[in-house]
Short mmCIF file of C-alpha atoms in Angstrom, two decimals:
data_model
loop_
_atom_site.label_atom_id
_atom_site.label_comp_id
_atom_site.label_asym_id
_atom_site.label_seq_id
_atom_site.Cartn_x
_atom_site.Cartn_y
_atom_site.Cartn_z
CA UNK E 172 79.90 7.48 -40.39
CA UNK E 173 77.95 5.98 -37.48
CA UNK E 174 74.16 7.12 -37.25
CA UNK E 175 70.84 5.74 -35.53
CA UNK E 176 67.87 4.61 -36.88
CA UNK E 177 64.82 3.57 -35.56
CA UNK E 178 64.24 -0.38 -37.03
CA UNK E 179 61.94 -3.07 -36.46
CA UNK E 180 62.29 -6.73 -37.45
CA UNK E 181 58.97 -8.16 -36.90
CA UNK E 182 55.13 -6.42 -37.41
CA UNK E 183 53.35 -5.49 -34.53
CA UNK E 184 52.46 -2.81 -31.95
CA UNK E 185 54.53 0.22 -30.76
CA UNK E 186 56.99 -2.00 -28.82
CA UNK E 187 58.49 -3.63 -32.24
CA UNK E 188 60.37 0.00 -33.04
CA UNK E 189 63.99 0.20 -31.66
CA UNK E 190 66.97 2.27 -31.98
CA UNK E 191 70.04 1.01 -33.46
CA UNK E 192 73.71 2.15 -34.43
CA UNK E 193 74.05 1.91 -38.27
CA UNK E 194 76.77 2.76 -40.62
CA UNK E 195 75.66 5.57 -42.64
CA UNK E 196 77.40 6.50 -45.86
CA UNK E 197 78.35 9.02 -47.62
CA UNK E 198 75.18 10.71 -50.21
CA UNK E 199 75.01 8.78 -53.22
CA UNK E 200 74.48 10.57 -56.69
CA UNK E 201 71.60 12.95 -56.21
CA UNK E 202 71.45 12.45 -52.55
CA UNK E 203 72.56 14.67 -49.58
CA UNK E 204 73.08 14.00 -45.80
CA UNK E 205 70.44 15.58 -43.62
CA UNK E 206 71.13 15.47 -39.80
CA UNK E 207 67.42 15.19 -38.35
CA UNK E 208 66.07 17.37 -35.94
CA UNK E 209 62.60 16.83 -35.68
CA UNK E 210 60.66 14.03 -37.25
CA UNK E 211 56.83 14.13 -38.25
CA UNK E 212 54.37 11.26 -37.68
CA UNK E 213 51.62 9.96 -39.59
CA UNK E 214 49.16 7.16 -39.43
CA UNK E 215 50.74 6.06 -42.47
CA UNK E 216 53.87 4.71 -40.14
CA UNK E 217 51.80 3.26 -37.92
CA UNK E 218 49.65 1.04 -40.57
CA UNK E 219 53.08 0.29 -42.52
CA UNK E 220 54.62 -1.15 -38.74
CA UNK E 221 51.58 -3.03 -38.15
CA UNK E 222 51.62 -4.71 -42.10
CA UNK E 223 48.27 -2.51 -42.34
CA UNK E 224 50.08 -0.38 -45.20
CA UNK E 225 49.55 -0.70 -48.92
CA UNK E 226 53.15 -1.93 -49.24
CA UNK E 227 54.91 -4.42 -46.70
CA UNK E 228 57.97 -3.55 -44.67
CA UNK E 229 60.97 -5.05 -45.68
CA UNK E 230 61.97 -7.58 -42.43
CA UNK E 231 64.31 -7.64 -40.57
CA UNK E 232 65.68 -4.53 -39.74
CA UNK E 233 62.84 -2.48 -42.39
CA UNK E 234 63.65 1.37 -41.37
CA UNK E 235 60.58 3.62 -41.13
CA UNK E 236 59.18 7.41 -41.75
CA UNK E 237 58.63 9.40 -44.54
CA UNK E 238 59.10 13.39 -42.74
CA UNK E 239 61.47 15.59 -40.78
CA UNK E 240 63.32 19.09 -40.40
CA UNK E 241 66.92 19.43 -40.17
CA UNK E 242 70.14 20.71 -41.99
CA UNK E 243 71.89 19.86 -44.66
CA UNK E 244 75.49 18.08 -43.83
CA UNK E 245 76.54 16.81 -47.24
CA UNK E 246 75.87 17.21 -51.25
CA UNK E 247 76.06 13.72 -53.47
CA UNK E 248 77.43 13.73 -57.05
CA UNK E 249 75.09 16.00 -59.21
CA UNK E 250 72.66 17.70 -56.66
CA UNK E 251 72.34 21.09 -57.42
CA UNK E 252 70.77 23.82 -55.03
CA UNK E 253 71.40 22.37 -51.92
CA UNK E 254 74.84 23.08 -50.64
CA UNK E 255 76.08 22.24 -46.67
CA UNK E 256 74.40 24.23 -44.10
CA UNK E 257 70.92 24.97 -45.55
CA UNK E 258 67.49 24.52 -43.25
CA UNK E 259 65.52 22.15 -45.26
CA UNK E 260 62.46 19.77 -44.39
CA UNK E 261 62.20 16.52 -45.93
CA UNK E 262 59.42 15.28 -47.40
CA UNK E 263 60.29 10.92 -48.31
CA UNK E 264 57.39 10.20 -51.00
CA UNK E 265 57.32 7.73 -53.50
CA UNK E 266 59.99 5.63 -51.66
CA UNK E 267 59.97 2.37 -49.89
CA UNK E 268 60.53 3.18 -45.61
CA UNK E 269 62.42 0.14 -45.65
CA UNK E 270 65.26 1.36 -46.94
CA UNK E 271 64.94 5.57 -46.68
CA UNK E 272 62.82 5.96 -43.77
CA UNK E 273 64.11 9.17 -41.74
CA UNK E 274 63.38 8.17 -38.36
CA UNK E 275 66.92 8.51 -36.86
CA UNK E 276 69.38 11.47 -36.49
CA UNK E 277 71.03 11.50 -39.59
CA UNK E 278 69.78 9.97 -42.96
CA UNK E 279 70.32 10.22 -46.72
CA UNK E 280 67.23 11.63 -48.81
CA UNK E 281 67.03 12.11 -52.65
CA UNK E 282 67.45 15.79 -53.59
CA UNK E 283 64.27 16.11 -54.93
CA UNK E 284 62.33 15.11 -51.43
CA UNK E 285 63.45 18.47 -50.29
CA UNK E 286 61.97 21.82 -49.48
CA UNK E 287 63.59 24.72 -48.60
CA UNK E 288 63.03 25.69 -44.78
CA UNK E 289 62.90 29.46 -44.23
CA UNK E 290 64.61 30.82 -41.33
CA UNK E 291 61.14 31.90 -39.34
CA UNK E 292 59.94 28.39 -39.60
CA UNK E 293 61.40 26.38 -36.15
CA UNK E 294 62.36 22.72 -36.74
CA UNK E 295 58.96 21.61 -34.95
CA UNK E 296 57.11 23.26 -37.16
CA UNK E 297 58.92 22.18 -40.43
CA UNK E 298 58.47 18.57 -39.44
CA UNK E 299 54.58 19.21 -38.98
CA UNK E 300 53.33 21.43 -41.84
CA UNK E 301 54.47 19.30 -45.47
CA UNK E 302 52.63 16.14 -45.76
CA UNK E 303 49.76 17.68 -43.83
CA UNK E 304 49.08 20.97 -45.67
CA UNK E 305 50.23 19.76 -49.19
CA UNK E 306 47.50 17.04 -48.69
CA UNK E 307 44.73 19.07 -47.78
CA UNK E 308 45.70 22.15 -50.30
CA UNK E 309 45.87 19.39 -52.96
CA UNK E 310 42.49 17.66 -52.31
CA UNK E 311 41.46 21.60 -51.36
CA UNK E 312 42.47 23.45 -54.11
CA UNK E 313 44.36 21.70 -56.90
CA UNK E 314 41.41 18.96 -57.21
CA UNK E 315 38.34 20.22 -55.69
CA UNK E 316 38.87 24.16 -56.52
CA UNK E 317 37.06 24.84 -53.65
CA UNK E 318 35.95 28.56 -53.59
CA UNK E 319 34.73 31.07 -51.19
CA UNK E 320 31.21 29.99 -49.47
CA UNK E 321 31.56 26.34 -50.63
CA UNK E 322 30.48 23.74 -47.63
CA UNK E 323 33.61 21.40 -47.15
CA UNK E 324 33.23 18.10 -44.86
CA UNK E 325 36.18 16.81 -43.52
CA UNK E 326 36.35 13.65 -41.74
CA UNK E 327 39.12 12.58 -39.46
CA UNK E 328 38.83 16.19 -38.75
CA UNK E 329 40.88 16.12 -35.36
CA UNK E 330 44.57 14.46 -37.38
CA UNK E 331 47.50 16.55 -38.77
CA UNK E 332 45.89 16.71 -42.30
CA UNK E 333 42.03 17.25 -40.69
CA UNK E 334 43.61 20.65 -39.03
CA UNK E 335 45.31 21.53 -42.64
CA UNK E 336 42.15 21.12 -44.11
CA UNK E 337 40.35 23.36 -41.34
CA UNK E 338 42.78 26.02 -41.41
CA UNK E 339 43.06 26.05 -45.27
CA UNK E 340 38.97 25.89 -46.22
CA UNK E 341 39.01 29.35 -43.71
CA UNK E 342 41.91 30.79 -45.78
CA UNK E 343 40.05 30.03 -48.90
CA UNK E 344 36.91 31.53 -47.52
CA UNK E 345 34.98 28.26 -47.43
CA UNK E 346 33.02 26.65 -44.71
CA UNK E 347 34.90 23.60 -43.43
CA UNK E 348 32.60 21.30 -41.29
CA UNK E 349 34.88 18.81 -39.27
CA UNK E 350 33.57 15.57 -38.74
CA UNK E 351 35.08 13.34 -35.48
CA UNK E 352 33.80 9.58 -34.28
CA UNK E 353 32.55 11.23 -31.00
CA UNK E 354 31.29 14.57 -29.46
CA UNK E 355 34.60 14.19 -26.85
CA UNK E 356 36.80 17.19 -29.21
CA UNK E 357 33.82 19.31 -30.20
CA UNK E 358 35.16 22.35 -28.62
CA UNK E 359 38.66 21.72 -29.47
CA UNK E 360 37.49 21.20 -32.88
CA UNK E 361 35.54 24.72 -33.08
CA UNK E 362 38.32 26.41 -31.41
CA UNK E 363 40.58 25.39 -34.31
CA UNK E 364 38.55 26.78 -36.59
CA UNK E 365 35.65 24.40 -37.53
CA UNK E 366 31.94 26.02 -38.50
CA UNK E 367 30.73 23.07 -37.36
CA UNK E 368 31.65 19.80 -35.73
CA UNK E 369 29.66 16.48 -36.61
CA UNK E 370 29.80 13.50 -34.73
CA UNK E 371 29.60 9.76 -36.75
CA UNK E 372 28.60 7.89 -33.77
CA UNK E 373 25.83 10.69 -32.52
CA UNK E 374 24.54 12.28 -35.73
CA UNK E 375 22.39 11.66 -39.40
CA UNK E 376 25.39 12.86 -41.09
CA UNK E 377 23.27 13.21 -43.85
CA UNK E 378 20.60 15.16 -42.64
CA UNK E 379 22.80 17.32 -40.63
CA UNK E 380 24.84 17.82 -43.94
CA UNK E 381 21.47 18.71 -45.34
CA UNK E 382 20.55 20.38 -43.00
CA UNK E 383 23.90 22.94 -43.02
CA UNK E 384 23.41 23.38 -46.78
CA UNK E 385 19.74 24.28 -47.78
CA UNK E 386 20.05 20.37 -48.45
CA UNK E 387 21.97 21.28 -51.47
CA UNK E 388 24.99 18.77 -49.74
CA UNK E 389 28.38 20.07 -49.36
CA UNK E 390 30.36 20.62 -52.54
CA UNK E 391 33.22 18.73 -51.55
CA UNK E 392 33.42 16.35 -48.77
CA UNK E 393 37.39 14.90 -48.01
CA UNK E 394 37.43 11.85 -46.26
CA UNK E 395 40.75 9.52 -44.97
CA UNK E 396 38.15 6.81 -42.94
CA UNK E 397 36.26 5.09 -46.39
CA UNK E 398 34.61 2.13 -44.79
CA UNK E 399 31.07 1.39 -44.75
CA UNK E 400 30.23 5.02 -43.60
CA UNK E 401 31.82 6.23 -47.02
CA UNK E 402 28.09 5.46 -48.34
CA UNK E 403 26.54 8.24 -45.76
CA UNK E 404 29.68 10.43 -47.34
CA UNK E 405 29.24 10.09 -51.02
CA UNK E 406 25.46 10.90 -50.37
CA UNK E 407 26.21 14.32 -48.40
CA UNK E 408 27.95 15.41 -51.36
CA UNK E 409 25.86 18.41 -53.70
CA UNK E 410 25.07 17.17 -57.02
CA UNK E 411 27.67 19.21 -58.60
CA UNK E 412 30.38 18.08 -55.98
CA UNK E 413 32.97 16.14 -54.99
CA UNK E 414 34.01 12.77 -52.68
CA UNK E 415 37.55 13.36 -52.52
CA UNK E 416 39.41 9.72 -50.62
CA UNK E 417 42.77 10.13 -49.76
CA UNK E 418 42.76 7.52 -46.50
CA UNK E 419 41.84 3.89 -45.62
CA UNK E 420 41.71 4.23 -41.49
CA UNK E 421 38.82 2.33 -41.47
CA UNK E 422 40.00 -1.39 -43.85
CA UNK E 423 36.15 -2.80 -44.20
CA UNK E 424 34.93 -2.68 -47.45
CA UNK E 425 33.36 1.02 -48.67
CA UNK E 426 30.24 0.01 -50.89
CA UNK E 427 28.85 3.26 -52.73
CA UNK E 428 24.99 4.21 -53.13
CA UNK E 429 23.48 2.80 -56.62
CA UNK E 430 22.45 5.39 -58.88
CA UNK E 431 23.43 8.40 -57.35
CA UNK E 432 25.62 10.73 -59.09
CA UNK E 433 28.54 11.84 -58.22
CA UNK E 434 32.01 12.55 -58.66
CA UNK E 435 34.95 10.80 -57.40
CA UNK E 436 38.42 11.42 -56.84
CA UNK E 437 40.94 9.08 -55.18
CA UNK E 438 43.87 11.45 -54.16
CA UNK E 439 47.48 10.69 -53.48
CA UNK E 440 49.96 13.08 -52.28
CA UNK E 441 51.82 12.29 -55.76
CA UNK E 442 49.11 14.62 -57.22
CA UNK E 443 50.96 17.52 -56.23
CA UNK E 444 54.29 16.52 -56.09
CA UNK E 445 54.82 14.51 -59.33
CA UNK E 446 53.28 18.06 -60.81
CA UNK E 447 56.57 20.63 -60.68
CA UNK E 448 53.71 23.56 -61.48
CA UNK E 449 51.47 22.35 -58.75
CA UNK E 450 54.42 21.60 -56.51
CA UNK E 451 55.44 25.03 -56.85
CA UNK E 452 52.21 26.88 -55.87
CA UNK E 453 51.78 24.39 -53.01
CA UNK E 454 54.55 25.65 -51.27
CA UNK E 455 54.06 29.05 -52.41
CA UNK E 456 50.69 28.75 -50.84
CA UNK E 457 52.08 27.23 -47.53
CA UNK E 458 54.70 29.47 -46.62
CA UNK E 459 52.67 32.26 -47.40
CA UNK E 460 50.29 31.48 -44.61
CA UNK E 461 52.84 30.49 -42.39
CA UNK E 462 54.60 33.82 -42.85
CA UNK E 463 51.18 35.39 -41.98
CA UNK E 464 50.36 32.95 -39.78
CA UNK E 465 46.71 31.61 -40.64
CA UNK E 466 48.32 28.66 -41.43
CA UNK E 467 50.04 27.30 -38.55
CA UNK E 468 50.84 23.31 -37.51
CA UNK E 469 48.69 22.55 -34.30
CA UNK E 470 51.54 20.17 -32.58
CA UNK E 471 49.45 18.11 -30.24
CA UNK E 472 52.81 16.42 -28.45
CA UNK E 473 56.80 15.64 -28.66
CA UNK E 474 58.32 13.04 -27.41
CA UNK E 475 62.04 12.42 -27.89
CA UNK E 476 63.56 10.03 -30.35
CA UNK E 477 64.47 7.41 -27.41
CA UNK E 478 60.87 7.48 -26.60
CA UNK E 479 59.19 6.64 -29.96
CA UNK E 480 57.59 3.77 -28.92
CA UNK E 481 55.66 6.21 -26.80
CA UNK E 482 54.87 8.40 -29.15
CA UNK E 483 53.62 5.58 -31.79
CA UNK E 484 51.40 4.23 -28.65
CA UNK E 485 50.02 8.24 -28.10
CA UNK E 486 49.19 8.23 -31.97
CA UNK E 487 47.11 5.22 -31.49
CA UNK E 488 45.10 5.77 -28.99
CA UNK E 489 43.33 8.35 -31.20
CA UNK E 490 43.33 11.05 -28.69
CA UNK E 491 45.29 13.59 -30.85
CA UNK E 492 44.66 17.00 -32.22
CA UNK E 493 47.10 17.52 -35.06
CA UNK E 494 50.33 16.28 -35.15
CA UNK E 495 52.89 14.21 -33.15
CA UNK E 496 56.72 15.29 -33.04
CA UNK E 497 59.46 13.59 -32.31
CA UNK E 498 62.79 15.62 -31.39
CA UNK E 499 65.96 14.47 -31.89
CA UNK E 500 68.72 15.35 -29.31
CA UNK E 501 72.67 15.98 -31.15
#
């Protein structure tokens, strides 16, 4: 059957990504046919367009995009669980975008990239919430085991997985302090939810750190940036804490402070979803919040599939507060 997809043949800015008629066909063994409703971005796409990503698109005509919301239109040889009709969200990790991205309207996804989407979550919102809020509960609470009263410092705080983080160191009891390149979002910040916003370019991030804690340092501090301000980072952490990395926005190198202890973790979103057990209280812990709504996807802006150029060019000019949407018309 005929489909579109949104390809790009050369690396470069926003204006690279096109849509294009492709034959789609039928779901391979293990696979099923999702027609896409709503597709999630992340910086990820943006760095893998640009050849910024840890693995190189596939040129010409690399597809792209690893999340959406949608229904289920087909079942492949041996899938079991899914049948035709069911809400689901798809979550595309561990694959290359080149060849399974799910920016288009209909795609094939491996079984086992989806999650079950119950019928109070909208589309929208079950494009927004996976790669987000798995991230930050991993880091959060699989990893760290952040508990009630702990300081948490989270950088980037103003992106998809910043917000997670925000909403889910709140549910947890803990004291997130969100930490943004200027004092431009402050309020935004502490109207999400933040006990206090700290600005790179404005503040000691290590005295004020100090200065928040009895200058114990926080006991975790989850950071996306690294860079050369991951040295300020990994010296805000308590002495019985944790630097949790899970990003790269910032490509110079990230040199760490000499004799200092302190405990490391590089996180991948593969920690919790190679991990059926920690899979499973993931979403258990998601969709419990959503149903009570403390957890809750702040969608900064749609745009419509035709315009995704536009809403790559929105994403980078770092204005956002949580995520970007795409919708896709049928």
């Amino acid at each position: 059957m005929d489909a579109t997809a949104v390809l790009f043949d050369e690396l470069g800015g926003p204006e690279v990504l096109r849509l294009e008629h492709v034959r789609l066909d039928e779901p391979g063994e293990g696979e099923v046919r999702v027609r896409v409703d709503a597709i999630g971005l992340n910086r990820a796409e943006a760095l893998f367009r640009s050849g910024g990503y840890y693995y190189q698109p596939a040129l010409p005509a690399s597809r792209i995009g690893t999340e959406a919301a949608g229904v289920v239109e087909a079942v492949g040889l041996g899938v079991e669980g899914f049948a035709v009709g069911d809400a689901v969200s798809v979550l595309a990790t561990g694959i290359h975008m080149s060849t399974h991205g799910v920016y288009g309207d209909r795609v094939n996804v491996a079984a086992r990239s989806l999650l079950r989407r119950p019928d109070s979550v909208d589309t929208v919102t079950g494009a927004a919430v996976w790669l987000s809020y798995l991230t930050a509960y991993g880091a959060l609470a699989e990893v760290g085991r952040t508990n009630p009263g702990d300081e948490v410092v989270i950088t980037a705080a103003s992106s998809s997985v910043g917000m997670a983080a925000i909403q889910i160191a709140n549910h947890i009891g803990a004291v997130p302090i969100a930490v943004t390149r200027t004092a431009a979002k402050t309020d935004r910040l502490m109207r999400a939810g933040a006990a206090h916003v700290l600005a790179m370019d404005e503040d000691d991030l290590v005295e004020r750190v100090a200065g928040l804690t009895s200058n114990r340092g926080a006991r975790l501090v989850f950071d996306s940036v690294g860079g050369p301000g991951l040295a300020d980072l990994a010296r805000a952490v308590a002495r019985d804490g944790m630097l949790i990395v899970y990003g790269w926005l910032d490509p110079r190198p990230a040199p760490l402070p000499m004799n200092w202890p302190l405990n490391i973790f590089g996180f991948a979103l593969n920690v919790v979803t190679d991990d059926p057990a920690a899979l499973r209280r993931g979403e258990a812990f998601i969709n419990a919040g959503l149903r009570s709504g403390v957890l809750a996807p702040v969608i900064d802006a749609t745009f419509a599939l035709a315009d995704i150029a536009d809403a790559h060019r929105h994403m980078e000019a770092n204005g956002q507060l949580g995520k970007i949407v795409v919708t896709v018309p049928h």
